[in-house]
Short mmCIF file of C-alpha atoms in Angstrom, two decimals:
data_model
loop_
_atom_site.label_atom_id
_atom_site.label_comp_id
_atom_site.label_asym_id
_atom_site.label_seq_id
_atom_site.Cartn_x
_atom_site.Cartn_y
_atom_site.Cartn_z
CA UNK W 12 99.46 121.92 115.89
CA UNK W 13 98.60 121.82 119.70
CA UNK W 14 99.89 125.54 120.04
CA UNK W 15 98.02 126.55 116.69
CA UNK W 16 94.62 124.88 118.49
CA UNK W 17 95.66 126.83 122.06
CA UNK W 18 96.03 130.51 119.99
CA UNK W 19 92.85 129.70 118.15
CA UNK W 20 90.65 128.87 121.81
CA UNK W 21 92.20 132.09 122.96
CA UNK W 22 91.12 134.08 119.88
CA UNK W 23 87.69 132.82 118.98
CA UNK W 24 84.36 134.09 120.82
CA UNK W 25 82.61 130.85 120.33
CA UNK W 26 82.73 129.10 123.16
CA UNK W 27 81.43 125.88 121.11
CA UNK W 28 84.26 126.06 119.36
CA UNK W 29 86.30 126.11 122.15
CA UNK W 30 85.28 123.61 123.48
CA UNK W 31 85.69 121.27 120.73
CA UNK W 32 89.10 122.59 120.10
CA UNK W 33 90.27 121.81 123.97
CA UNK W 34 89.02 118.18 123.13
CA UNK W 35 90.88 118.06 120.13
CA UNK W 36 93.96 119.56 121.70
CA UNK W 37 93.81 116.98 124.64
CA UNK W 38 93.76 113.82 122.20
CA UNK W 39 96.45 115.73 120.66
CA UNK W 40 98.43 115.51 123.56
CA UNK W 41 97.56 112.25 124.26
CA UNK W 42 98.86 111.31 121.03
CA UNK W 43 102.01 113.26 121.98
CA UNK W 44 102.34 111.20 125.67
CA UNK W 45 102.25 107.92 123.14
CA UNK W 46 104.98 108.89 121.26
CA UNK W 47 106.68 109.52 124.60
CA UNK W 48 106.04 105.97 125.55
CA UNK W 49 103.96 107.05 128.08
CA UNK W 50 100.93 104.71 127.56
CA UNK W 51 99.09 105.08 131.17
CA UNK W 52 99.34 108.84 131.24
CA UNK W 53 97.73 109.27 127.46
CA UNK W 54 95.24 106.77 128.23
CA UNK W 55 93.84 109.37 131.02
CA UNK W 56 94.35 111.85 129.10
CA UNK W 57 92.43 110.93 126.22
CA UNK W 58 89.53 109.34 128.42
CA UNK W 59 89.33 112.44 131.04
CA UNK W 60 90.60 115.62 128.72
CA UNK W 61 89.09 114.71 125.56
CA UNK W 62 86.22 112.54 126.84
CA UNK W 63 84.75 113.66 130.39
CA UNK W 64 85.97 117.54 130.33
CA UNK W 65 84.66 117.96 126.87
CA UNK W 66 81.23 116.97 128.17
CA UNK W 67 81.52 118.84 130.72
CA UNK W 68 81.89 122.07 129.35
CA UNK W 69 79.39 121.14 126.67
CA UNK W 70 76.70 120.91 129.65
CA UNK W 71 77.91 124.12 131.10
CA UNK W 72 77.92 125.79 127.95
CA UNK W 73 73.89 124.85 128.28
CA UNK W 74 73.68 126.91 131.38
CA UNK W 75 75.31 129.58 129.82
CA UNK W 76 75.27 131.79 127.08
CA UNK W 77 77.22 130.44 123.58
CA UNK W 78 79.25 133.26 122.72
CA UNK W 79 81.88 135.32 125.17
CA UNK W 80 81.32 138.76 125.62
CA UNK W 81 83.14 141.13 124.33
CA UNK W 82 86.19 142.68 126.36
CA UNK W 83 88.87 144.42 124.10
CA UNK W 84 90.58 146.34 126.78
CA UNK W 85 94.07 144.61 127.97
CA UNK W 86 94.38 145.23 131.63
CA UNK W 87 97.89 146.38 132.10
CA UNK W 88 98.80 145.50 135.80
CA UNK W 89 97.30 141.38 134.93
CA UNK W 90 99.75 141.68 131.93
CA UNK W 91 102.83 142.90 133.49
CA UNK W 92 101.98 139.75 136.40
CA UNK W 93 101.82 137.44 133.96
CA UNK W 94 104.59 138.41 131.75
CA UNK W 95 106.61 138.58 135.27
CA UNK W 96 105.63 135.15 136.46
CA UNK W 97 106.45 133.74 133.18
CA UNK W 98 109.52 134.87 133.14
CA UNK W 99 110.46 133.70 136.45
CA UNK W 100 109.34 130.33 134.98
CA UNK W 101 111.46 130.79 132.01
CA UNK W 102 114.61 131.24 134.26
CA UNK W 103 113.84 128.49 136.85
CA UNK W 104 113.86 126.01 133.64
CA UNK W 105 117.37 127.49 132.74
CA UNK W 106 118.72 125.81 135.76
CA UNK W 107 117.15 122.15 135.22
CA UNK W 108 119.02 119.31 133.43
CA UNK W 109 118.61 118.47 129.82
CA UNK W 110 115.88 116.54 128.78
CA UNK W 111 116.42 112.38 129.12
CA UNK W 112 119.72 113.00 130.71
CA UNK W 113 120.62 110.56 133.18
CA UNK W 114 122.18 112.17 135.55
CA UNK W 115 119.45 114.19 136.54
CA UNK W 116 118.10 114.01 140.16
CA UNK W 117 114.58 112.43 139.07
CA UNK W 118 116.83 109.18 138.21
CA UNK W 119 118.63 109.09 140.82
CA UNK W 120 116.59 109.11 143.82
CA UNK W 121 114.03 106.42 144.19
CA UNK W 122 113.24 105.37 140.26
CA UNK W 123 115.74 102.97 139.89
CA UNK W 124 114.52 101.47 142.84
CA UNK W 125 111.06 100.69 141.78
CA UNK W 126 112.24 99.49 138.22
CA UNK W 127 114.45 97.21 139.21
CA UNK W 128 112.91 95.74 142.48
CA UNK W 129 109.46 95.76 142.07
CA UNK W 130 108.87 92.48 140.08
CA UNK W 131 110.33 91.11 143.08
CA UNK W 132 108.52 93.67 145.69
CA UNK W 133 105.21 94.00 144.09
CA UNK W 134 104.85 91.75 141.39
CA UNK W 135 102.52 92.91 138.43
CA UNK W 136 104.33 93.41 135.00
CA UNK W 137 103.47 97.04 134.88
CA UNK W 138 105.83 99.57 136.88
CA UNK W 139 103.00 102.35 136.57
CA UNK W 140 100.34 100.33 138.35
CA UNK W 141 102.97 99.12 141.27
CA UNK W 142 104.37 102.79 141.91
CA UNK W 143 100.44 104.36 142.16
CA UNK W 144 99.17 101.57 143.86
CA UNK W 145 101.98 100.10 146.03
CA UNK W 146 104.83 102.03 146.68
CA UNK W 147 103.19 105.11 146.38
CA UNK W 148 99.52 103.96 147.97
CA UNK W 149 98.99 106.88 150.09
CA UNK W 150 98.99 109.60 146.96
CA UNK W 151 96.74 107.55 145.16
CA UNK W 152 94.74 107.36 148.46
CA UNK W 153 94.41 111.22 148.28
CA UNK W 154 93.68 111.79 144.92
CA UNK W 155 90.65 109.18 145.02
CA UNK W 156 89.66 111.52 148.22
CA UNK W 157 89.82 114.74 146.16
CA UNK W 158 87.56 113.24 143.59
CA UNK W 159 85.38 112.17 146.02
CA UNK W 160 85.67 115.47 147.39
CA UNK W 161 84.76 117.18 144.17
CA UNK W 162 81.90 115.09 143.16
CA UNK W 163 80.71 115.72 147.36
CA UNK W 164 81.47 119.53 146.47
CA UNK W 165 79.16 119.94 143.05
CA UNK W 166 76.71 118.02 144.88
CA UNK W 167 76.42 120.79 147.30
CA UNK W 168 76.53 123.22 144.80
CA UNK W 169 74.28 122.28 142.36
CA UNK W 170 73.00 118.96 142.93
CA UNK W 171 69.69 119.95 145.17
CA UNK W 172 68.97 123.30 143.36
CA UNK W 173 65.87 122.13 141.54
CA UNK W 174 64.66 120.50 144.89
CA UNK W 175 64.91 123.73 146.38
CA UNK W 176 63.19 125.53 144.02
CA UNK W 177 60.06 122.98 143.57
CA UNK W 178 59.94 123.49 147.61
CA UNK W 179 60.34 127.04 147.25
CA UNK W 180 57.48 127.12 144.01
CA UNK W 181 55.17 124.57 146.95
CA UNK W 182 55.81 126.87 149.82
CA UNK W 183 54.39 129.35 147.43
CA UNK W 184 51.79 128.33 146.31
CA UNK W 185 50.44 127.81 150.05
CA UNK W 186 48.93 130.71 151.75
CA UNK U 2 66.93 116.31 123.58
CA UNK U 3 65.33 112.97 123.60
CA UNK U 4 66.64 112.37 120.26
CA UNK U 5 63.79 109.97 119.40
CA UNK U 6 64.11 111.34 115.75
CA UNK U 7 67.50 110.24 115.10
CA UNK U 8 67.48 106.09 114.72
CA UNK U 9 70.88 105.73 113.86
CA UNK U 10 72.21 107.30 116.87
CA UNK U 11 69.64 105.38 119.04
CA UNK U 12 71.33 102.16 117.33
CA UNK U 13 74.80 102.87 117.14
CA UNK U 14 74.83 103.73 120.50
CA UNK U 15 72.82 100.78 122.16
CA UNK U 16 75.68 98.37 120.04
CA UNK U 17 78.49 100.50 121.51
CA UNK U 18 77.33 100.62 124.81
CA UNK U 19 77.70 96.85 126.11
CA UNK U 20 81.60 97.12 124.28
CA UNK U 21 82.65 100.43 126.03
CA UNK U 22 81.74 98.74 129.60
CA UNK U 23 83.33 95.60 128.77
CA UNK U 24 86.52 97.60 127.60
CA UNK U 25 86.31 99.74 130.75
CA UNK U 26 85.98 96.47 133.02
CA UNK U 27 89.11 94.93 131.10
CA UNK U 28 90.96 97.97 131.76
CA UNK U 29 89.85 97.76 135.16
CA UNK U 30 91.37 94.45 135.65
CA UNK U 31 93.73 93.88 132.81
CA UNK U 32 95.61 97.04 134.79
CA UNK U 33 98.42 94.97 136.52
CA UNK U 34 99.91 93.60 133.29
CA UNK U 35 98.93 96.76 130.43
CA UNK U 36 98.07 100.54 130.83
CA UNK U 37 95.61 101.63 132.35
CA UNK U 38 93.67 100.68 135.73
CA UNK U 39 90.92 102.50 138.08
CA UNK U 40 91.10 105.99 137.44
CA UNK U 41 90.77 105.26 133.52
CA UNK U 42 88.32 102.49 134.10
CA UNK U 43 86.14 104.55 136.04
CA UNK U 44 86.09 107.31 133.66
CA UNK U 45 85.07 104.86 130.31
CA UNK U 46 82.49 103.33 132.52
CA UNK U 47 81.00 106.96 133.09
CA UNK U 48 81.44 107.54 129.46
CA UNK U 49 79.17 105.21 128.67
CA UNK U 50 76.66 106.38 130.91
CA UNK U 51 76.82 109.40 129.77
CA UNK U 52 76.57 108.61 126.09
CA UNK U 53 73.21 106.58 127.68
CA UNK U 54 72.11 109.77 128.80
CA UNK U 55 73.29 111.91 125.65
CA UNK U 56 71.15 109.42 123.36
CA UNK U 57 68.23 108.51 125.53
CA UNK U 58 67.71 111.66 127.87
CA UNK U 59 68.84 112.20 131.11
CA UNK U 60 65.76 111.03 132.84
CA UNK U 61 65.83 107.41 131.55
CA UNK U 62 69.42 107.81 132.33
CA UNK U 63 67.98 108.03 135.67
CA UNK U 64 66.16 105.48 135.82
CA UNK U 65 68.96 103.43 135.04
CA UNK U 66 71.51 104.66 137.58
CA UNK U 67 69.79 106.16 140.56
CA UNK U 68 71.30 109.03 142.72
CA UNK U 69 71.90 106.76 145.62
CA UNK U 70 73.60 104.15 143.75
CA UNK U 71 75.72 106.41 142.43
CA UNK U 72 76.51 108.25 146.13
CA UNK U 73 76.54 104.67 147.42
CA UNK U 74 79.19 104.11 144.67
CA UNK U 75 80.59 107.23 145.48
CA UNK U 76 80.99 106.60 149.35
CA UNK U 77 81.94 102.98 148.50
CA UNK U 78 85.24 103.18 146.49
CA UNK U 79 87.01 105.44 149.12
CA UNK U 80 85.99 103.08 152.18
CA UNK U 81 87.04 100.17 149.78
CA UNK U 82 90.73 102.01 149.88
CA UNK U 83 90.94 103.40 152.90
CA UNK U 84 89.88 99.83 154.65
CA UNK U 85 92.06 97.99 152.52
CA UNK U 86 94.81 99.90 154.14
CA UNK U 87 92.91 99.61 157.51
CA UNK U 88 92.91 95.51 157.21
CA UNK U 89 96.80 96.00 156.84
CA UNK U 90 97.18 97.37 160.08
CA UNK U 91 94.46 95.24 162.04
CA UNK U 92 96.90 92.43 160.31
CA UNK U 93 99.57 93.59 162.14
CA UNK U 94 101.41 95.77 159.25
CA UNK U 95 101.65 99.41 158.10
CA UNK U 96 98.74 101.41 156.58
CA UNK U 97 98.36 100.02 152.93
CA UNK U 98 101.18 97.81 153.45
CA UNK U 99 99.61 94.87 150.76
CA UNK U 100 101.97 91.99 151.67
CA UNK U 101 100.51 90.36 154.48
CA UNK U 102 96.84 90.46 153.27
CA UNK U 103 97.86 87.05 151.84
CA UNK U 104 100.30 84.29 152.86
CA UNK U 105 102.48 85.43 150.12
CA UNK U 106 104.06 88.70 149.79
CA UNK U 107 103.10 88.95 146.34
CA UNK U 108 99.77 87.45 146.43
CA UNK U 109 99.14 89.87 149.09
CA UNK U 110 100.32 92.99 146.82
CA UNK U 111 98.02 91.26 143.86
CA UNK U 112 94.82 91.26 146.31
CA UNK U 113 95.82 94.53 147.77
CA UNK U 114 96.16 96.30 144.09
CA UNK U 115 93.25 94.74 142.78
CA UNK U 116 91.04 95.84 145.45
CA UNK U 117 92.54 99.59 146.18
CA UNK U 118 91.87 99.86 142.60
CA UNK U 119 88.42 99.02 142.13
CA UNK U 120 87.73 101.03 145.17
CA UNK U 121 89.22 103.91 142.79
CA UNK U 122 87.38 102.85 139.85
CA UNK U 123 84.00 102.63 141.78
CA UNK U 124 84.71 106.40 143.25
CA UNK U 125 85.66 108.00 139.83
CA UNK U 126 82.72 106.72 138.06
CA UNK U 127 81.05 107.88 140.70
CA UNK U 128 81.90 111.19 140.97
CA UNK U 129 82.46 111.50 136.87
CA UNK U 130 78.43 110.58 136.49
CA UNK U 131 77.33 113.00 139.73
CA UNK U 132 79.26 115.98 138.51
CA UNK U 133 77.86 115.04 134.96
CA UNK U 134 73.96 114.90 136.24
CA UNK U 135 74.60 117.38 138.11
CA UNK U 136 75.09 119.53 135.46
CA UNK U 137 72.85 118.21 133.03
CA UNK U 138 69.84 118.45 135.60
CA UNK U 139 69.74 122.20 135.12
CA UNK U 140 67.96 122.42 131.92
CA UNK U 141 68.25 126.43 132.01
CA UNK U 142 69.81 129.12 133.48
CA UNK U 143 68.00 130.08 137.11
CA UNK U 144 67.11 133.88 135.97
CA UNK U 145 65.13 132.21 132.84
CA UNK U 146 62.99 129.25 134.67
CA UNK U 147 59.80 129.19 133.78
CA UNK U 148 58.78 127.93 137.31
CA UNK U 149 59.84 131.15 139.11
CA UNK U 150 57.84 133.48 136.69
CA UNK U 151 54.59 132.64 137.91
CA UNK U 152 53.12 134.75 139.74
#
């Protein structure tokens, strides 16, 4: 279903539609991170892709024009880069270990750790707020800075253009 | 875009409103012991502002939430952090070490988490309304504004 809704974004012209269908595939995944027993990460997903990103492109879509233009040539060299890259991909997953085994080096290194010690390191009931807050404080640190970065960035951008332009429409007025 | 001709929107969402920032506070704080915590909290509490704005127009959305609160907000949530792990080290400990922001270990670690993560709930709302007002304050593309026809 969620690669049925990808193909369908990459075939249709309506942007609209697009959008909506990138919503609907996010809650899809987030339904798919729930059945993975992954609560936290298909809570943000559901809030931030299916929520805040649909908005999003809904007010960009605003801005711009509703329907993608038309482009029906396929530009060789991008294909062949792609299609290389991918494979590449392809090959590197050849070499990692089998999903939920638990011997793989993920489970070895520090995960144990924080599940069995941090009830008596950190304290709260849930492992996924103690690893992003506690153990692993100063990632969280820089991902609140990119936000803040991002929201500093659009700002910049975008944020003052009607200022300008009333200034600029003032400054013309005036001889 | 005001909407003012559609009542049941205008209802639904003033009932809705009050329980999406109540659910997005208990997520806030409710984050130790379930899922979720500042980076979802921030980004319901936006939602709602945003559905504000959706419902009632952007410019009483405004009104409500001023572009200096929300660049105070902005500003706020990353100092919050960052000086959080700052008080651990004038206390004598590691950047964001929690523990001895309290006399006990884990108290410390409860303060420290609580606070680090409304100073990430406080940024991401933030920066999830600016980027949305941001784009929602450009009713029409630049080429098309009426303003810059006149002669």
């Amino acid at each position: 279903m969620m690669a049925m809704g990808a193909m369908a974004a990459l075939a249709l012209r309506n942007l609209f539609a697009v959008a909506m269908l990138s919503g609907t595939y996010s809650l899809l995944a987030a339904a798919l991170y729930v059945v993975l027993d992954a609560v936290d990460v298909a809570f943000t997903e559901a809030a931030v892709g299916a929520g805040i990103s649909t908005v999003l492109l809904l007010g960009t879509l605003v801005l711009t024009d509703h329907h993608e233009k038309p482009n029906g040539r396929i530009h060789l060299p991008a294909l062949l880069i792609v299609l290389a890259v991918g494979g590449l991909l392809f090959y590197g997953t050849l070499d990692m270990p089998a999903f939920g085994d638990p011997q793989a080096p993920i489970h070895q290194h520090v995960a144990d750790h924080y599940i069995e010690e941090s009830r008596e390191e950190v304290g709260p009931p849930n492992i996924v707020t103690s690893v992003l807050a506690s153990y692993r404080g100063y990632d969280t640190l820089g991902e609140t800075t990119v936000i803040f970065t991002a929201a500093i960035g659009v700002l910049a951008l975008i944020g003052r253009v009607r200022r300008i332009r009333t200034r600029d429409a003032r400054s013309g007025d005036d001889p | 875009m005001m909407m003012r001709q559609k009542p049941i929107l205008r209802v639904s969402a003033k009932l809705l409103i009050p329980f999406i920032l109540l659910f997005a506070l208990y997520v806030q704080f409710h984050g130790d012991y379930g899922p979720g915590g500042g980076f979802q909290a921030g980004v319901i509490f936006a939602a709602a502002f945003i559905l504000y704005a959706l419902v009632f127009g952007i410019d009483s959305a405004r009104d409500v939430l001023p572009g200096g609160a929300r660049r105070i907000c902005l500003a706020l949530g990353v100092l919050l952090y960052a000086g959080v792990g700052v008080d651990g080290m004038l206390l004598g400990g590691n950047f964001l070490n929690y523990s001895i922001l309290a006399q006990d270990p884990h108290e410390g670690q409860h303060l420290g988490i609580l606070l680090i993560e409304l100073g990430v709930g406080l940024t991401v709302f933030a920066a999830m309304t600016t980027i949305f007002f941001a784009f929602a304050s450009q009713d029409m593309p630049a080429g098309t504004d009426p303003d810059q026809e006149t002669p």
